[in-house]
Amino acid sequence: MGFAYALGRFLLTPLARVLYRPHIIGRENVPRTGAMIFASNHLSFIDSIAIPVAAPRNVRFLAKATYFEGKGLGNRLSATFFTAMGASPVRRGAGQAALEALDQQKQLLEQGEAIALYPEGTRSLDGRLYKGRTGVAFLALQTGAPVIPVGLTGTDKIMPVGARMPRLKPRVTIRFGEPLDVTAHGPATSGRARRLATDEIIEAIHRLSGQELAHAYNEVPAQTPIERIRQALPHERR
């Protein structure tokens, strides 16, 4: 992955900056070495390109395993592209799949990598900033890695949800906030500590993005009675 990522960054970064003239604020807030977590709002597929393009260091993130699978030319190009962007495949879902994803991210942090995560869990379809899930806070509390809040604006104009190709005219703004040390909230084993740390991270993202707060989780509508009951009951969203 090292060569593919270096080549992808070398080719894509100047191209993206020429085409979209991104407005990048706060690059000086990003530590150049050591484990760290970019925690960003999520408006578009383009977000996972905007952050690596704007960041002053290599960034790793997780992408759906289906992007790396298949034997056709399109599948191979997809796998090459996502590898070049610093992505690692992960199976989405709850339970064991979620725990495996957290373990992957923890391993990257223990190797001194920078990872990018979306506390909302999935893209916002209405532009509002949704309540954060606690996975980001869990990793930060468990590893001690600082969290860099990121506020993205304009990425949904370049590639709205459902679009197959990006537009060329809209301009993107990427704001990197000051590092957050959330370890003062308590240990990773404490649900209260995870919740308080998550709320602090979301508030920092809100200050950077200026989005309206949704005060709710961004969840796919329940399809079965069991799913509706699960969403209605109080439980921790990772």
mmCIF file of C-alpha atoms in Angstrom:
data_model
loop_
_atom_site.group_PDB
_atom_site.id
_atom_site.type_symbol
_atom_site.label_atom_id
_atom_site.label_comp_id
_atom_site.label_asym_id
_atom_site.label_seq_id
_atom_site.Cartn_x
_atom_site.Cartn_y
_atom_site.Cartn_z
ATOM 1 C CA MET A 1 0.000 0.000 0.000
ATOM 2 C CA GLY A 2 2.891 2.382 0.680
ATOM 3 C CA PHE A 3 3.842 2.825 -2.978
ATOM 4 C CA ALA A 4 0.245 2.956 -4.214
ATOM 5 C CA TYR A 5 -0.683 5.564 -1.606
ATOM 6 C CA ALA A 6 2.409 7.686 -2.284
ATOM 7 C CA LEU A 7 1.701 7.597 -6.023
ATOM 8 C CA GLY A 8 -1.984 8.368 -5.532
ATOM 9 C CA ARG A 9 -1.188 11.326 -3.286
ATOM 10 C CA PHE A 10 1.470 12.581 -5.696
ATOM 11 C CA LEU A 11 -0.965 12.533 -8.635
ATOM 12 C CA LEU A 12 -4.305 13.343 -7.029
ATOM 13 C CA THR A 13 -3.406 16.133 -4.607
ATOM 14 C CA PRO A 14 -2.158 18.687 -7.173
ATOM 15 C CA LEU A 15 -4.951 17.743 -9.591
ATOM 16 C CA ALA A 16 -7.645 18.233 -6.944
ATOM 17 C CA ARG A 17 -6.165 21.544 -5.840
ATOM 18 C CA VAL A 18 -6.086 22.863 -9.411
ATOM 19 C CA LEU A 19 -9.637 21.737 -10.220
ATOM 20 C CA TYR A 20 -11.373 22.665 -6.966
ATOM 21 C CA ARG A 21 -9.113 25.286 -5.351
ATOM 22 C CA PRO A 22 -9.939 23.967 -1.852
ATOM 23 C CA HIS A 23 -9.851 26.498 0.958
ATOM 24 C CA ILE A 24 -7.788 24.810 3.683
ATOM 25 C CA ILE A 25 -7.767 26.296 7.183
ATOM 26 C CA GLY A 26 -5.869 25.113 10.253
ATOM 27 C CA ARG A 27 -3.260 22.781 8.741
ATOM 28 C CA GLU A 28 -0.921 23.966 11.494
ATOM 29 C CA ASN A 29 -3.201 22.207 14.011
ATOM 30 C CA VAL A 30 -2.379 18.764 12.603
ATOM 31 C CA PRO A 31 0.512 16.926 14.318
ATOM 32 C CA ARG A 32 3.035 15.810 11.699
ATOM 33 C CA THR A 33 3.888 12.564 13.473
ATOM 34 C CA GLY A 34 2.322 10.094 15.875
ATOM 35 C CA ALA A 35 -1.093 8.504 16.216
ATOM 36 C CA MET A 36 -4.069 10.813 15.736
ATOM 37 C CA ILE A 37 -7.718 10.717 14.703
ATOM 38 C CA PHE A 38 -9.386 13.047 12.203
ATOM 39 C CA ALA A 39 -13.057 13.257 13.260
ATOM 40 C CA SER A 40 -15.128 14.877 10.529
ATOM 41 C CA ASN A 41 -18.685 15.654 9.543
ATOM 42 C CA HIS A 42 -19.856 13.566 6.590
ATOM 43 C CA LEU A 43 -21.727 15.061 3.641
ATOM 44 C CA SER A 44 -20.474 13.233 0.557
ATOM 45 C CA PHE A 45 -18.402 10.383 -0.858
ATOM 46 C CA ILE A 46 -15.877 13.125 -1.711
ATOM 47 C CA ASP A 47 -15.145 13.663 1.999
ATOM 48 C CA SER A 48 -12.776 10.686 2.023
ATOM 49 C CA ILE A 49 -10.800 12.343 -0.761
ATOM 50 C CA ALA A 50 -10.950 15.908 0.574
ATOM 51 C CA ILE A 51 -9.363 15.045 3.920
ATOM 52 C CA PRO A 52 -6.297 13.190 2.516
ATOM 53 C CA VAL A 53 -5.831 15.924 -0.110
ATOM 54 C CA ALA A 54 -5.913 18.703 2.501
ATOM 55 C CA ALA A 55 -4.031 16.984 5.342
ATOM 56 C CA PRO A 56 -0.271 17.614 5.694
ATOM 57 C CA ARG A 57 0.371 13.902 6.378
ATOM 58 C CA ASN A 58 -0.747 10.456 5.269
ATOM 59 C CA VAL A 59 -4.280 9.516 6.306
ATOM 60 C CA ARG A 60 -5.854 6.065 6.575
ATOM 61 C CA PHE A 61 -9.564 5.346 6.570
ATOM 62 C CA LEU A 62 -11.931 2.412 6.247
ATOM 63 C CA ALA A 63 -14.036 1.745 3.158
ATOM 64 C CA LYS A 64 -16.680 -0.843 2.344
ATOM 65 C CA ALA A 65 -15.129 -4.194 1.522
ATOM 66 C CA THR A 66 -17.219 -4.372 -1.662
ATOM 67 C CA TYR A 67 -15.033 -1.608 -3.172
ATOM 68 C CA PHE A 68 -12.102 -4.048 -3.107
ATOM 69 C CA GLU A 69 -13.881 -7.153 -4.366
ATOM 70 C CA GLY A 70 -14.671 -8.576 -7.786
ATOM 71 C CA LYS A 71 -12.597 -9.683 -10.754
ATOM 72 C CA GLY A 72 -13.699 -7.303 -13.518
ATOM 73 C CA LEU A 73 -11.699 -4.321 -14.772
ATOM 74 C CA GLY A 74 -13.978 -1.884 -12.966
ATOM 75 C CA ASN A 75 -13.545 -3.779 -9.702
ATOM 76 C CA ARG A 76 -9.767 -3.804 -10.066
ATOM 77 C CA LEU A 77 -9.717 -0.073 -10.798
ATOM 78 C CA SER A 78 -11.912 0.546 -7.759
ATOM 79 C CA ALA A 79 -9.616 -1.496 -5.514
ATOM 80 C CA THR A 80 -6.539 0.308 -6.872
ATOM 81 C CA PHE A 81 -8.134 3.728 -6.375
ATOM 82 C CA PHE A 82 -9.190 3.102 -2.777
ATOM 83 C CA THR A 83 -5.827 1.582 -1.908
ATOM 84 C CA ALA A 84 -4.120 4.635 -3.396
ATOM 85 C CA MET A 85 -6.321 6.851 -1.212
ATOM 86 C CA GLY A 86 -5.219 5.053 1.954
ATOM 87 C CA ALA A 87 -8.349 2.967 2.450
ATOM 88 C CA SER A 88 -8.555 -0.450 4.094
ATOM 89 C CA PRO A 89 -11.518 -2.795 3.495
ATOM 90 C CA VAL A 90 -14.029 -3.377 6.264
ATOM 91 C CA ARG A 91 -17.328 -5.199 6.549
ATOM 92 C CA ARG A 92 -20.053 -2.832 7.667
ATOM 93 C CA GLY A 93 -22.549 -3.792 10.296
ATOM 94 C CA ALA A 94 -23.199 -4.075 13.995
ATOM 95 C CA GLY A 95 -21.978 -6.616 16.509
ATOM 96 C CA GLN A 96 -18.855 -8.507 15.494
ATOM 97 C CA ALA A 97 -18.345 -6.448 12.315
ATOM 98 C CA ALA A 98 -18.270 -3.214 14.321
ATOM 99 C CA LEU A 99 -15.813 -4.685 16.833
ATOM 100 C CA GLU A 100 -13.530 -5.862 14.035
ATOM 101 C CA ALA A 101 -13.580 -2.381 12.482
ATOM 102 C CA LEU A 102 -12.617 -0.812 15.810
ATOM 103 C CA ASP A 103 -9.812 -3.337 16.182
ATOM 104 C CA GLN A 104 -8.471 -2.479 12.710
ATOM 105 C CA GLN A 105 -8.424 1.203 13.584
ATOM 106 C CA LYS A 106 -6.799 0.563 16.949
ATOM 107 C CA GLN A 107 -3.994 -1.369 15.231
ATOM 108 C CA LEU A 108 -3.371 1.547 12.854
ATOM 109 C CA LEU A 109 -3.178 3.972 15.775
ATOM 110 C CA GLU A 110 -0.769 1.685 17.627
ATOM 111 C CA GLN A 111 1.447 1.854 14.533
ATOM 112 C CA GLY A 112 1.507 5.664 14.795
ATOM 113 C CA GLU A 113 -0.849 6.242 11.852
ATOM 114 C CA ALA A 114 -3.388 9.014 11.324
ATOM 115 C CA ILE A 115 -6.909 7.729 10.695
ATOM 116 C CA ALA A 116 -10.066 9.513 9.538
ATOM 117 C CA LEU A 117 -13.488 8.669 10.978
ATOM 118 C CA TYR A 118 -17.016 10.034 10.818
ATOM 119 C CA PRO A 119 -18.692 10.130 14.269
ATOM 120 C CA GLU A 120 -22.128 10.435 12.628
ATOM 121 C CA GLY A 121 -21.620 6.960 11.182
ATOM 122 C CA THR A 122 -22.959 7.688 7.695
ATOM 123 C CA ARG A 123 -23.544 10.593 5.338
ATOM 124 C CA SER A 124 -26.033 13.291 6.257
ATOM 125 C CA LEU A 125 -28.794 13.414 3.634
ATOM 126 C CA ASP A 126 -30.239 16.739 4.777
ATOM 127 C CA GLY A 127 -27.047 18.661 5.587
ATOM 128 C CA ARG A 128 -27.570 18.646 9.347
ATOM 129 C CA LEU A 129 -24.960 17.449 11.838
ATOM 130 C CA TYR A 130 -26.187 14.350 13.618
ATOM 131 C CA LYS A 131 -25.482 13.021 17.093
ATOM 132 C CA GLY A 132 -22.151 11.224 17.321
ATOM 133 C CA ARG A 133 -21.659 7.522 17.844
ATOM 134 C CA THR A 134 -19.118 6.609 20.473
ATOM 135 C CA GLY A 135 -16.613 4.575 18.426
ATOM 136 C CA VAL A 136 -14.301 7.530 17.798
ATOM 137 C CA ALA A 137 -14.264 8.444 21.480
ATOM 138 C CA PHE A 138 -13.674 4.804 22.440
ATOM 139 C CA LEU A 139 -10.538 4.687 20.275
ATOM 140 C CA ALA A 140 -9.282 8.038 21.545
ATOM 141 C CA LEU A 141 -9.819 7.057 25.187
ATOM 142 C CA GLN A 142 -8.315 3.616 24.695
ATOM 143 C CA THR A 143 -5.180 4.724 22.807
ATOM 144 C CA GLY A 144 -4.697 8.282 24.077
ATOM 145 C CA ALA A 145 -4.545 9.540 20.480
ATOM 146 C CA PRO A 146 -5.482 13.208 20.044
ATOM 147 C CA VAL A 147 -8.597 13.990 18.014
ATOM 148 C CA ILE A 148 -8.441 16.626 15.259
ATOM 149 C CA PRO A 149 -11.986 17.852 14.547
ATOM 150 C CA VAL A 150 -12.652 18.572 10.868
ATOM 151 C CA GLY A 151 -15.401 20.708 9.383
ATOM 152 C CA LEU A 152 -16.144 20.158 5.700
ATOM 153 C CA THR A 153 -18.354 22.460 3.639
ATOM 154 C CA GLY A 154 -19.154 22.228 -0.061
ATOM 155 C CA THR A 155 -18.403 18.547 -0.636
ATOM 156 C CA ASP A 156 -22.124 17.812 -0.975
ATOM 157 C CA LYS A 157 -22.276 20.330 -3.830
ATOM 158 C CA ILE A 158 -19.474 18.559 -5.714
ATOM 159 C CA MET A 159 -20.970 15.091 -5.356
ATOM 160 C CA PRO A 160 -24.432 14.888 -3.770
ATOM 161 C CA VAL A 161 -25.648 11.559 -2.440
ATOM 162 C CA GLY A 162 -26.667 9.455 -5.455
ATOM 163 C CA ALA A 163 -24.490 11.294 -7.997
ATOM 164 C CA ARG A 164 -22.255 9.094 -10.148
ATOM 165 C CA MET A 165 -19.717 11.737 -11.186
ATOM 166 C CA PRO A 166 -18.351 14.807 -9.341
ATOM 167 C CA ARG A 167 -19.090 18.349 -10.485
ATOM 168 C CA LEU A 168 -16.205 20.681 -11.227
ATOM 169 C CA LYS A 169 -17.303 24.177 -10.176
ATOM 170 C CA PRO A 170 -18.143 24.129 -6.430
ATOM 171 C CA ARG A 171 -15.361 25.059 -4.019
ATOM 172 C CA VAL A 172 -14.679 23.038 -0.884
ATOM 173 C CA THR A 173 -13.569 24.346 2.496
ATOM 174 C CA ILE A 174 -11.698 22.071 4.917
ATOM 175 C CA ARG A 175 -11.193 23.364 8.453
ATOM 176 C CA PHE A 176 -8.888 21.527 10.870
ATOM 177 C CA GLY A 177 -9.529 22.388 14.503
ATOM 178 C CA GLU A 178 -7.133 22.320 17.429
ATOM 179 C CA PRO A 179 -6.285 18.864 18.862
ATOM 180 C CA LEU A 180 -8.661 17.538 21.505
ATOM 181 C CA ASP A 181 -7.433 15.456 24.439
ATOM 182 C CA VAL A 182 -10.562 13.643 25.589
ATOM 183 C CA THR A 183 -8.844 11.364 28.112
ATOM 184 C CA ALA A 184 -9.898 13.630 30.993
ATOM 185 C CA HIS A 185 -13.446 12.286 30.622
ATOM 186 C CA GLY A 186 -12.409 8.907 32.020
ATOM 187 C CA PRO A 187 -11.474 5.402 30.857
ATOM 188 C CA ALA A 188 -12.678 3.810 27.616
ATOM 189 C CA THR A 189 -14.605 1.248 29.678
ATOM 190 C CA SER A 190 -16.926 3.984 31.008
ATOM 191 C CA GLY A 191 -20.063 4.582 28.945
ATOM 192 C CA ARG A 192 -20.386 8.064 30.469
ATOM 193 C CA ALA A 193 -16.809 8.929 29.480
ATOM 194 C CA ARG A 194 -17.421 7.750 25.907
ATOM 195 C CA ARG A 195 -20.610 9.795 25.676
ATOM 196 C CA LEU A 196 -19.067 12.984 27.082
ATOM 197 C CA ALA A 197 -16.004 12.654 24.837
ATOM 198 C CA THR A 198 -18.235 12.083 21.793
ATOM 199 C CA ASP A 199 -20.326 15.151 22.581
ATOM 200 C CA GLU A 200 -17.157 17.243 22.921
ATOM 201 C CA ILE A 201 -15.948 16.039 19.524
ATOM 202 C CA ILE A 202 -19.301 16.760 17.831
ATOM 203 C CA GLU A 203 -19.430 20.237 19.366
ATOM 204 C CA ALA A 204 -15.946 20.981 17.983
ATOM 205 C CA ILE A 205 -17.016 19.770 14.524
ATOM 206 C CA HIS A 206 -20.144 21.934 14.782
ATOM 207 C CA ARG A 207 -18.078 25.050 15.451
ATOM 208 C CA LEU A 208 -16.021 24.332 12.328
ATOM 209 C CA SER A 209 -18.811 23.313 9.946
ATOM 210 C CA GLY A 210 -21.590 25.653 11.105
ATOM 211 C CA GLN A 211 -24.223 22.996 10.383
ATOM 212 C CA GLU A 212 -27.620 22.857 12.016
ATOM 213 C CA LEU A 213 -27.646 20.255 14.785
ATOM 214 C CA ALA A 214 -30.077 17.375 14.320
ATOM 215 C CA HIS A 215 -30.069 16.219 17.998
ATOM 216 C CA ALA A 216 -30.675 12.652 16.792
ATOM 217 C CA TYR A 217 -28.735 9.709 15.412
ATOM 218 C CA ASN A 218 -28.371 9.379 11.656
ATOM 219 C CA GLU A 219 -29.925 5.956 11.190
ATOM 220 C CA VAL A 220 -31.332 4.050 8.239
ATOM 221 C CA PRO A 221 -35.116 3.721 8.707
ATOM 222 C CA ALA A 222 -36.008 0.475 10.462
ATOM 223 C CA GLN A 223 -37.313 -2.233 8.125
ATOM 224 C CA THR A 224 -38.651 -4.704 10.678
ATOM 225 C CA PRO A 225 -40.477 -4.492 14.024
ATOM 226 C CA ILE A 226 -37.348 -5.777 15.799
ATOM 227 C CA GLU A 227 -35.226 -3.005 14.262
ATOM 228 C CA ARG A 228 -37.821 -0.369 15.235
ATOM 229 C CA ILE A 229 -37.795 -1.600 18.834
ATOM 230 C CA ARG A 230 -33.986 -1.600 18.885
ATOM 231 C CA GLN A 231 -33.800 1.985 17.627
ATOM 232 C CA ALA A 232 -36.394 3.121 20.165
ATOM 233 C CA LEU A 233 -34.595 1.610 23.147
ATOM 234 C CA PRO A 234 -31.712 3.544 24.751
ATOM 235 C CA HIS A 235 -28.412 1.949 23.750
ATOM 236 C CA GLU A 236 -24.951 3.036 22.821
ATOM 237 C CA ARG A 237 -24.283 3.589 19.121
ATOM 238 C CA ARG A 238 -20.758 2.679 18.106
#
